[in-house]
mmCIF file of C-alpha atoms in Angstrom:
data_model
loop_
_atom_site.group_PDB
_atom_site.id
_atom_site.type_symbol
_atom_site.label_atom_id
_atom_site.label_comp_id
_atom_site.label_asym_id
_atom_site.label_seq_id
_atom_site.Cartn_x
_atom_site.Cartn_y
_atom_site.Cartn_z
ATOM 1 C CA UNK F 1 154.798 127.993 87.032
ATOM 2 C CA UNK F 2 150.758 128.951 86.639
ATOM 3 C CA UNK F 3 149.518 132.488 87.463
ATOM 4 C CA UNK F 4 147.762 131.095 90.278
ATOM 5 C CA UNK F 5 150.239 129.408 92.207
ATOM 6 C CA UNK F 6 152.674 132.261 92.815
ATOM 7 C CA UNK F 7 153.921 132.327 96.035
ATOM 8 C CA UNK F 8 155.174 135.460 97.253
ATOM 9 C CA UNK F 9 158.278 134.028 100.090
ATOM 10 C CA UNK F 10 158.790 136.941 102.640
ATOM 11 C CA UNK F 11 154.642 137.177 102.620
ATOM 12 C CA UNK F 12 154.454 133.597 103.289
ATOM 13 C CA UNK F 13 157.108 133.415 105.729
ATOM 14 C CA UNK F 14 155.587 136.488 107.682
ATOM 15 C CA UNK F 15 152.390 134.689 107.795
ATOM 16 C CA UNK F 16 153.798 131.610 109.393
ATOM 17 C CA UNK F 17 155.392 133.357 111.366
ATOM 18 C CA UNK F 18 152.109 135.395 113.393
ATOM 19 C CA UNK F 19 150.621 132.071 112.525
ATOM 20 C CA UNK F 20 153.182 130.745 115.322
ATOM 21 C CA UNK F 21 153.138 133.434 117.800
ATOM 22 C CA UNK F 22 149.411 134.022 117.150
ATOM 23 C CA UNK F 23 149.121 129.666 118.286
ATOM 24 C CA UNK F 24 151.428 130.326 121.094
ATOM 25 C CA UNK F 25 149.736 133.388 123.207
ATOM 26 C CA UNK F 26 146.320 131.611 123.125
ATOM 27 C CA UNK F 27 147.798 128.509 124.524
ATOM 28 C CA UNK F 28 149.979 130.249 127.155
ATOM 29 C CA UNK F 29 147.516 133.420 127.825
ATOM 30 C CA UNK F 30 143.833 131.120 127.379
ATOM 31 C CA UNK F 31 144.749 128.330 129.290
ATOM 32 C CA UNK F 32 144.047 128.078 132.776
ATOM 33 C CA UNK F 33 140.847 129.945 131.915
ATOM 34 C CA UNK F 34 139.901 127.773 129.872
ATOM 35 C CA UNK F 35 140.700 124.837 132.469
ATOM 36 C CA UNK F 36 138.233 127.515 135.048
ATOM 37 C CA UNK F 37 135.458 127.474 132.819
ATOM 38 C CA UNK F 38 135.796 124.461 130.459
ATOM 39 C CA UNK F 39 137.997 121.487 132.590
ATOM 40 C CA UNK F 40 140.603 122.217 128.931
ATOM 41 C CA UNK F 41 142.651 123.870 129.059
ATOM 42 C CA UNK F 42 143.294 122.980 126.037
ATOM 43 C CA UNK F 43 140.302 124.319 124.587
ATOM 44 C CA UNK F 44 140.178 128.108 122.713
ATOM 45 C CA UNK F 45 144.213 126.463 121.363
ATOM 46 C CA UNK F 46 142.701 123.666 119.481
ATOM 47 C CA UNK F 47 139.885 125.427 118.672
ATOM 48 C CA UNK F 48 141.895 128.174 116.988
ATOM 49 C CA UNK F 49 143.983 125.441 115.093
ATOM 50 C CA UNK F 50 141.343 124.217 113.506
ATOM 51 C CA UNK F 51 140.440 127.321 111.959
ATOM 52 C CA UNK F 52 144.146 128.015 111.496
ATOM 53 C CA UNK F 53 144.016 124.862 109.300
ATOM 54 C CA UNK F 54 140.783 125.722 107.879
ATOM 55 C CA UNK F 55 142.225 128.987 106.905
ATOM 56 C CA UNK F 56 144.740 127.665 105.846
ATOM 57 C CA UNK F 57 142.947 125.086 103.092
ATOM 58 C CA UNK F 58 140.747 128.252 102.097
ATOM 59 C CA UNK F 59 145.120 130.281 101.279
ATOM 60 C CA UNK F 60 146.279 127.254 99.291
ATOM 61 C CA UNK F 61 142.606 127.441 97.430
ATOM 62 C CA UNK F 62 143.062 131.226 97.085
ATOM 63 C CA UNK F 63 146.015 130.591 95.777
ATOM 64 C CA UNK F 64 145.516 128.584 92.925
ATOM 65 C CA UNK F 65 142.219 130.687 91.299
ATOM 66 C CA UNK F 66 144.324 132.808 88.333
ATOM 67 C CA UNK F 67 143.918 136.704 89.204
ATOM 68 C CA UNK F 68 141.905 136.975 86.140
ATOM 69 C CA UNK F 69 138.844 135.411 87.692
ATOM 70 C CA UNK F 70 139.268 137.816 91.396
ATOM 71 C CA UNK F 71 138.910 140.956 88.990
ATOM 72 C CA UNK F 72 136.292 139.627 87.113
ATOM 73 C CA UNK F 73 134.250 138.083 90.316
ATOM 74 C CA UNK F 74 135.377 142.295 92.520
ATOM 75 C CA UNK F 75 131.557 144.427 91.138
ATOM 76 C CA UNK F 76 129.886 141.060 91.757
ATOM 77 C CA UNK F 77 131.853 139.671 95.777
ATOM 78 C CA UNK F 78 130.854 143.236 96.501
ATOM 79 C CA UNK F 79 127.164 143.670 95.766
ATOM 80 C CA UNK F 80 126.906 140.098 97.443
ATOM 81 C CA UNK F 81 128.877 142.426 100.607
ATOM 82 C CA UNK F 82 125.991 144.990 100.644
ATOM 83 C CA UNK F 83 123.474 142.314 100.515
ATOM 84 C CA UNK F 84 124.748 140.825 103.484
ATOM 85 C CA UNK F 85 125.312 144.074 105.780
ATOM 86 C CA UNK F 86 121.050 144.711 104.647
ATOM 87 C CA UNK F 87 119.809 141.594 105.854
ATOM 88 C CA UNK F 88 121.957 141.684 108.923
ATOM 89 C CA UNK F 89 119.895 144.634 109.414
ATOM 90 C CA UNK F 90 116.957 142.966 109.260
ATOM 91 C CA UNK F 91 115.182 141.888 112.814
ATOM 92 C CA UNK F 92 115.949 137.959 112.573
ATOM 93 C CA UNK F 93 118.471 137.711 110.420
ATOM 94 C CA UNK F 94 121.009 139.312 112.620
ATOM 95 C CA UNK F 95 121.992 138.303 115.790
ATOM 96 C CA UNK F 96 121.754 141.151 118.825
ATOM 97 C CA UNK F 97 125.049 140.931 121.006
ATOM 98 C CA UNK F 98 126.069 143.256 123.016
ATOM 99 C CA UNK F 99 123.230 146.118 121.785
ATOM 100 C CA UNK F 100 125.376 145.206 118.256
ATOM 101 C CA UNK F 101 123.115 144.004 115.494
ATOM 102 C CA UNK F 102 127.065 142.545 113.650
ATOM 103 C CA UNK F 103 126.127 138.603 112.647
ATOM 104 C CA UNK F 104 124.035 135.937 110.892
ATOM 105 C CA UNK F 105 123.960 132.761 112.707
ATOM 106 C CA UNK F 106 124.654 129.711 110.488
ATOM 107 C CA UNK F 107 124.635 126.148 111.681
ATOM 108 C CA UNK F 108 128.054 125.687 114.237
ATOM 109 C CA UNK F 109 129.109 129.399 113.239
ATOM 110 C CA UNK F 110 128.493 133.004 113.490
ATOM 111 C CA UNK F 111 128.778 135.110 110.633
ATOM 112 C CA UNK F 112 129.957 138.755 110.452
ATOM 113 C CA UNK F 113 129.273 140.571 107.263
ATOM 114 C CA UNK F 114 131.548 143.692 107.930
ATOM 115 C CA UNK F 115 134.396 140.594 107.383
ATOM 116 C CA UNK F 116 133.516 140.534 103.663
ATOM 117 C CA UNK F 117 133.058 143.786 103.168
ATOM 118 C CA UNK F 118 136.818 144.260 104.297
ATOM 119 C CA UNK F 119 137.534 141.616 101.634
ATOM 120 C CA UNK F 120 134.827 143.106 98.929
ATOM 121 C CA UNK F 121 136.492 146.623 99.331
ATOM 122 C CA UNK F 122 139.551 145.483 98.428
ATOM 123 C CA UNK F 123 138.776 143.766 95.210
ATOM 124 C CA UNK F 124 136.268 146.636 94.184
ATOM 125 C CA UNK F 125 139.162 148.865 95.164
ATOM 126 C CA UNK F 126 142.307 146.787 93.601
ATOM 127 C CA UNK F 127 139.698 146.211 90.049
ATOM 128 C CA UNK F 128 138.522 149.720 89.997
ATOM 129 C CA UNK F 129 141.525 151.667 90.332
ATOM 130 C CA UNK F 130 143.893 149.585 87.825
ATOM 131 C CA UNK F 131 140.819 150.281 85.235
ATOM 132 C CA UNK F 132 141.405 153.798 85.649
ATOM 133 C CA UNK F 133 145.148 153.760 85.440
ATOM 134 C CA UNK F 134 145.975 157.414 85.468
ATOM 135 C CA UNK F 135 142.739 158.656 85.727
ATOM 136 C CA UNK F 136 142.964 157.606 89.781
ATOM 137 C CA UNK F 137 144.876 161.442 90.129
ATOM 138 C CA UNK F 138 141.808 163.302 89.120
ATOM 139 C CA UNK F 139 138.902 163.582 91.294
ATOM 140 C CA UNK F 140 135.433 163.226 90.076
ATOM 141 C CA UNK F 141 137.268 160.015 88.630
ATOM 142 C CA UNK F 142 139.567 158.860 90.639
ATOM 143 C CA UNK F 143 138.348 159.756 94.102
ATOM 144 C CA UNK F 144 134.571 160.843 94.114
ATOM 145 C CA UNK F 145 133.210 157.422 92.838
ATOM 146 C CA UNK F 146 135.327 155.310 95.949
ATOM 147 C CA UNK F 147 134.536 157.729 98.511
ATOM 148 C CA UNK F 148 130.924 157.242 98.082
ATOM 149 C CA UNK F 149 131.409 153.144 97.810
ATOM 150 C CA UNK F 150 133.480 153.208 101.291
ATOM 151 C CA UNK F 151 130.952 156.337 102.731
ATOM 152 C CA UNK F 152 127.714 153.832 102.161
ATOM 153 C CA UNK F 153 130.288 150.755 103.125
ATOM 154 C CA UNK F 154 131.142 152.909 106.738
ATOM 155 C CA UNK F 155 127.232 154.012 106.503
ATOM 156 C CA UNK F 156 125.844 150.800 107.167
ATOM 157 C CA UNK F 157 128.269 148.932 109.673
ATOM 158 C CA UNK F 158 127.626 152.064 111.803
ATOM 159 C CA UNK F 159 123.683 151.406 111.605
ATOM 160 C CA UNK F 160 125.280 147.756 113.151
ATOM 161 C CA UNK F 161 126.730 149.686 114.828
ATOM 162 C CA UNK F 162 130.509 149.039 114.351
ATOM 163 C CA UNK F 163 132.625 151.874 114.830
ATOM 164 C CA UNK F 164 135.204 149.923 114.739
ATOM 165 C CA UNK F 165 135.493 148.403 111.542
ATOM 166 C CA UNK F 166 133.939 151.346 110.182
ATOM 167 C CA UNK F 167 137.085 153.991 110.956
ATOM 168 C CA UNK F 168 139.192 150.720 109.858
ATOM 169 C CA UNK F 169 137.437 150.406 106.699
ATOM 170 C CA UNK F 170 138.010 154.286 105.555
ATOM 171 C CA UNK F 171 141.281 153.604 106.743
ATOM 172 C CA UNK F 172 141.705 151.243 104.099
ATOM 173 C CA UNK F 173 139.893 152.713 102.030
ATOM 174 C CA UNK F 174 142.177 155.895 102.119
ATOM 175 C CA UNK F 175 145.046 153.811 102.154
ATOM 176 C CA UNK F 176 144.460 151.938 99.224
ATOM 177 C CA UNK F 177 144.022 155.202 97.072
ATOM 178 C CA UNK F 178 147.328 156.140 98.130
ATOM 179 C CA UNK F 179 148.857 153.420 97.468
ATOM 180 C CA UNK F 180 146.807 154.234 93.712
ATOM 181 C CA UNK F 181 148.534 157.312 92.793
ATOM 182 C CA UNK F 182 145.778 159.351 94.105
ATOM 183 C CA UNK F 183 146.763 163.061 94.748
ATOM 184 C CA UNK F 184 147.679 163.549 98.547
ATOM 185 C CA UNK F 185 145.732 166.741 98.761
ATOM 186 C CA UNK F 186 142.759 165.656 97.568
ATOM 187 C CA UNK F 187 143.386 162.940 99.644
ATOM 188 C CA UNK F 188 144.386 165.242 103.240
ATOM 189 C CA UNK F 189 140.966 168.209 101.544
ATOM 190 C CA UNK F 190 138.490 164.978 101.980
ATOM 191 C CA UNK F 191 139.946 163.636 105.435
ATOM 192 C CA UNK F 192 139.465 167.253 106.703
ATOM 193 C CA UNK F 193 135.438 167.285 105.497
ATOM 194 C CA UNK F 194 134.890 163.900 107.117
ATOM 195 C CA UNK F 195 136.528 164.942 110.287
ATOM 196 C CA UNK F 196 133.518 166.778 112.037
ATOM 197 C CA UNK F 197 131.470 163.596 111.046
ATOM 198 C CA UNK F 198 133.963 161.602 112.788
ATOM 199 C CA UNK F 199 133.864 163.917 115.793
ATOM 200 C CA UNK F 200 129.786 163.824 115.575
ATOM 201 C CA UNK F 201 129.510 159.702 115.408
ATOM 202 C CA UNK F 202 132.399 159.329 118.246
ATOM 203 C CA UNK F 203 130.670 161.371 120.610
ATOM 204 C CA UNK F 204 127.606 161.244 119.990
ATOM 205 C CA UNK F 205 126.472 157.892 121.310
ATOM 206 C CA UNK F 206 127.957 157.965 125.610
ATOM 207 C CA UNK F 207 129.578 154.262 125.618
ATOM 208 C CA UNK F 208 132.432 155.764 122.853
ATOM 209 C CA UNK F 209 132.929 159.228 124.420
ATOM 210 C CA UNK F 210 133.486 157.586 128.062
ATOM 211 C CA UNK F 211 135.579 155.656 126.293
ATOM 212 C CA UNK F 212 137.704 158.074 124.611
ATOM 213 C CA UNK F 213 138.206 159.406 127.789
ATOM 214 C CA UNK F 214 139.153 156.572 129.697
ATOM 215 C CA UNK F 215 142.111 156.082 127.348
ATOM 216 C CA UNK F 216 142.342 159.497 127.978
ATOM 217 C CA UNK F 217 141.902 158.815 131.622
ATOM 218 C CA UNK F 218 142.322 155.676 133.290
ATOM 219 C CA UNK F 219 142.839 156.744 136.903
ATOM 220 C CA UNK F 220 139.444 158.908 137.076
ATOM 221 C CA UNK F 221 138.314 155.413 137.705
ATOM 222 C CA UNK F 222 140.231 153.104 138.308
ATOM 223 C CA UNK F 223 138.382 150.611 140.173
ATOM 224 C CA UNK F 224 135.313 150.961 137.537
ATOM 225 C CA UNK F 225 135.465 151.376 133.870
ATOM 226 C CA UNK F 226 138.993 152.501 133.863
ATOM 227 C CA UNK F 227 139.829 149.560 135.208
ATOM 228 C CA UNK F 228 141.203 147.058 132.488
ATOM 229 C CA UNK F 229 142.723 149.921 131.056
ATOM 230 C CA UNK F 230 144.887 149.828 134.099
ATOM 231 C CA UNK F 231 146.064 146.067 133.503
ATOM 232 C CA UNK F 232 147.047 146.903 130.684
ATOM 233 C CA UNK F 233 149.230 149.294 131.190
ATOM 234 C CA UNK F 234 150.311 146.834 134.441
ATOM 235 C CA UNK F 235 150.889 144.204 132.334
ATOM 236 C CA UNK F 236 153.103 146.038 129.575
ATOM 237 C CA UNK F 237 155.420 147.734 132.231
ATOM 238 C CA UNK F 238 155.895 145.231 134.501
ATOM 239 C CA UNK F 239 157.531 143.697 131.744
ATOM 240 C CA UNK F 240 159.400 146.695 130.893
ATOM 241 C CA UNK F 241 161.751 145.691 128.047
ATOM 242 C CA UNK F 242 162.558 141.978 127.551
ATOM 243 C CA UNK F 243 158.827 141.157 128.585
ATOM 244 C CA UNK F 244 158.888 138.110 131.739
ATOM 245 C CA UNK F 245 159.124 135.407 130.229
ATOM 246 C CA UNK F 246 156.175 133.158 127.954
ATOM 247 C CA UNK F 247 153.765 132.565 130.312
ATOM 248 C CA UNK F 248 154.651 134.257 133.337
ATOM 249 C CA UNK F 249 152.763 137.071 132.733
ATOM 250 C CA UNK F 250 150.474 137.436 135.868
ATOM 251 C CA UNK F 251 147.784 140.173 134.244
ATOM 252 C CA UNK F 252 146.142 137.137 132.680
ATOM 253 C CA UNK F 253 145.496 135.497 135.871
ATOM 254 C CA UNK F 254 142.055 136.791 135.673
ATOM 255 C CA UNK F 255 142.733 139.874 136.155
ATOM 256 C CA UNK F 256 142.479 141.543 132.315
ATOM 257 C CA UNK F 257 139.146 140.434 130.734
ATOM 258 C CA UNK F 258 139.693 138.418 127.404
ATOM 259 C CA UNK F 259 143.284 138.630 127.779
ATOM 260 C CA UNK F 260 143.499 135.017 124.630
ATOM 261 C CA UNK F 261 141.671 138.286 122.643
ATOM 262 C CA UNK F 262 140.317 141.682 122.817
ATOM 263 C CA UNK F 263 143.663 141.981 125.516
ATOM 264 C CA UNK F 264 146.435 140.071 123.831
ATOM 265 C CA UNK F 265 148.574 142.320 122.599
ATOM 266 C CA UNK F 266 148.929 143.615 126.354
ATOM 267 C CA UNK F 267 150.277 140.201 126.954
ATOM 268 C CA UNK F 268 151.924 140.413 124.662
ATOM 269 C CA UNK F 269 153.994 143.109 125.253
#
């Protein structure tokens, strides 16, 4: 069997299980909302089904690509990701929604460069760490260059602003360095040094600080900023240990905003 066609059966099983659960919950959580807004209870389910089909085709296609090509194109993909992260910041190219410029519009769909950045960082780190081998345990060669690249990408995401994805990218960076064999004290030291920056970024924007305070004490403004958090907790609590049963959630009945996307975990729980 060719290298590109090798399949990890357990990983494939996990992907299929997650897709099955996801499709079931999209239908369950979006049916009434779709019916109310579009007159078709399966509107979001069908969109998700199409996306899943496209993803499955992409998965099969990518699995047939020899790994040597991924190694060869790791740096070009990183450079491409850097360019599109720059482009999205340019008015007229990047589309602003909700105060954030995170999308580039194409006919029929919107492209979010931060998604490419996640993939590019994984390819880059895997290629770079494999190349450096034991040198990954040194700070100047194994840690610093990767932190610089990751920091640049995180900084560009903060300019959009997209704090959540920047945080995910940073966590991904540290996780891969840890798995790759970087010294623990290097990771801890740099993480502690970055902590003041994280706190500053979190508290600099009023809306981020407000979200944090609301998360810590949603009942301080139960009918305002804390309403959605409280409804999420109610969704969890009403299900107790075994849940209310498939399709029986009450909080999805227009209490939770975007119950089929942002708050779907509350319904599942």
